[in-house]
Every structure is written in structure tokens, then in C-alpha cells.
XYZ file of C-alpha atoms in Angstrom:
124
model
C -182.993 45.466 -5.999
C -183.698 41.763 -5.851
C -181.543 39.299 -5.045
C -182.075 37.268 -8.209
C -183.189 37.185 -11.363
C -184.746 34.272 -13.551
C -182.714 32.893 -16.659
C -184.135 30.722 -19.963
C -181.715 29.685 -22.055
C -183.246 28.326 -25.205
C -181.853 26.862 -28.530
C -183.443 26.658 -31.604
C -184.302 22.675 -30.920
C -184.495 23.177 -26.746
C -184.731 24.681 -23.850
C -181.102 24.550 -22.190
C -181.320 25.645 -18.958
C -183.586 27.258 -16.610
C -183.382 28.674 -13.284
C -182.708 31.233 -11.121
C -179.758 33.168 -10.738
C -177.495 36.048 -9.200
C -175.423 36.611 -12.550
C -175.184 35.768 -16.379
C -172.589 37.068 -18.171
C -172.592 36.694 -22.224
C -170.813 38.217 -25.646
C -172.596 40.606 -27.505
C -171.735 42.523 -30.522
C -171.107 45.422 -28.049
C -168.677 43.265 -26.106
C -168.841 40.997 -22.716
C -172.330 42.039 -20.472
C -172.894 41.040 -17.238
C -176.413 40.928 -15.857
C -177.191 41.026 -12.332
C -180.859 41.534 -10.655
C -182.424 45.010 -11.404
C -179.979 45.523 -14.342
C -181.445 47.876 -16.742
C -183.819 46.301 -19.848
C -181.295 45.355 -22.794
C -182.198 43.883 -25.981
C -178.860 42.618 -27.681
C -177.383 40.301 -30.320
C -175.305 37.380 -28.738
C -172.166 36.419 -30.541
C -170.186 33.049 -30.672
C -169.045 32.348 -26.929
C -169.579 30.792 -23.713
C -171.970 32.114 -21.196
C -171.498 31.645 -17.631
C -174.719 31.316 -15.570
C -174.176 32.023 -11.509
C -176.602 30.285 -10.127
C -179.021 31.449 -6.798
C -177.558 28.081 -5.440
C -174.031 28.859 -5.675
C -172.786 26.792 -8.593
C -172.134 28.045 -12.304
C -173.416 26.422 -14.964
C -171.488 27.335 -18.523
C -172.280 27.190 -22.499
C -171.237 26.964 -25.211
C -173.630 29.685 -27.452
C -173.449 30.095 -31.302
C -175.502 33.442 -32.141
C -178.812 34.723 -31.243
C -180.078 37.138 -28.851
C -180.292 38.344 -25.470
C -183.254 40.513 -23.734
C -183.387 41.346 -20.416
C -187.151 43.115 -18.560
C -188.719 43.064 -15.068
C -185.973 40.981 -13.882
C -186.015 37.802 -16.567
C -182.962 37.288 -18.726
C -183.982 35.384 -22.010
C -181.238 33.812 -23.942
C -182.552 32.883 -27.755
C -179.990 31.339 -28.677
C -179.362 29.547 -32.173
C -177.127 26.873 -30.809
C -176.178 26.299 -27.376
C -174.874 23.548 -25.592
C -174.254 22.965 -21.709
C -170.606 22.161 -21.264
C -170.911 18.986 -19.734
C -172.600 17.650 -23.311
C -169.610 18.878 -24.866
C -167.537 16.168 -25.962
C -163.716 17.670 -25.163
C -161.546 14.641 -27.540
C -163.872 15.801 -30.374
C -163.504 18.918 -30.347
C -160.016 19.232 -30.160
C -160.293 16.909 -33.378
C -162.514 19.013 -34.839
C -160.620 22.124 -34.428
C -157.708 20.635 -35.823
C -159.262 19.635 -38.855
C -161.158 23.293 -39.402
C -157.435 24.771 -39.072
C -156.451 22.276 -41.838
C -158.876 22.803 -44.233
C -159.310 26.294 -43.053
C -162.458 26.806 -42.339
C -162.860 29.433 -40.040
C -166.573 29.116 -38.883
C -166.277 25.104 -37.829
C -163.035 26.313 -36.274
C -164.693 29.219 -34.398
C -167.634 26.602 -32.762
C -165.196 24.400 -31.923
C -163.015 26.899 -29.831
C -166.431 28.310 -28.440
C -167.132 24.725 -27.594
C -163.815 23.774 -26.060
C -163.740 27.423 -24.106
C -167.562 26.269 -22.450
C -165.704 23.199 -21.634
C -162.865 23.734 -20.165
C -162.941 27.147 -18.872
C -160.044 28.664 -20.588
């Protein structure tokens, strides 16, 4: 089993992050996966939620992701993701304005990105 595996985490307008890692965990419509090195291949639809990226270095890098999908083969993990954003782009007093306003006006999709958002954030 190696000791690593290699990540690409790619929106539809970017590539996010790339690197090497020991473990990515994600939300799929089967639930939370975790993917270590020599993990089975897995094809999978990613729903709304952070991801959490342990890198080979020690640190963790987090996500916000908004759909898409993950595959996994030969020890690469692709993330395709239709939005994604690293949390240290994410704007926290903005998002807790934007919630706020999707609970007002009730609109349940800007309300669910910006509790993915503020999750990616601030870790809770």
C-alpha cells in the first residue's frame, strides 16, 4: 500500500488544489467517504459540503464543494467539482450575511452554499 496518494481538485473555472496526500475525505450521495492510498477505485457523485484534504506534509487543507464528482484509480483521487472554494477565499462576514438573508427570503439552495461555505471555513 503506498503511503500517499495524489489529489486534483478542479472547479468548473479552476484548478483548486493539487498535491499529494495521506487522506481526503468528501460527501457523496452514499454518505461521508474517506480515501486513503490503495483505497479501492470509486466513481461517485459529490454533494454540497466541505472536503478535508490531509496533506503528505502534515497540514489539512479544506473546501468548500458545491456538486460534482469524485473518481478514484491507481492511486489518484480526482475531484470535478462544479464549485469549490479553498476556505481561506471564503469570506466568513459575508457569508453569515448571506445566510441570513437566504433564511429570510427562504431560499434554501443560497442558504445551503452558504452553510457549506461557512462549515469549509470555520470547521464546524
Amino acid at each position: 500500500m503506498a503511503a500517499e496518494l495524489h489529489v486534483e481538485l478542479v472547479a468548473a473555472d479552476r484548478q483548486v488544489w493539487s498535491g499529494e496526500a495521506t487522506l481526503v475525505v468528501a460527501r457523496t450521495t452514499s454518505g461521508d467517504i474517506g480515501v486513503m492510498p490503495g483505497h479501492q477505485p470509486l466513481l461517485g457523485v459529490l454533494e454540497s459540503g466541505p472536503v478535508t484534504i490531509r496533506t503528505s506534509e502534515g497540514g489539512t487543507v479544506v473546501a468548500a464543494v458545491h456538486g460534482g464528482f469524485i473518481s478514484f484509480a491507481d492511486n489518484k483521487l480526482s475531484l470535478l467539482a462544479e464549485t469549490a472554494e479553498l476556505s481561506d477565499e471564503i469570506d466568513i462576514q459575508r457569508e453569515e450575511r448571506e445566510l441570513e438573508r437566504a433564511k429570510a427570503e427562504g431560499d434554501a439552495t443560497a442558504e445551503r452554499r452558504a452553510d457549506v461555505r461557512l462549515r469549509a471555513a470555520t470547521g464546524r
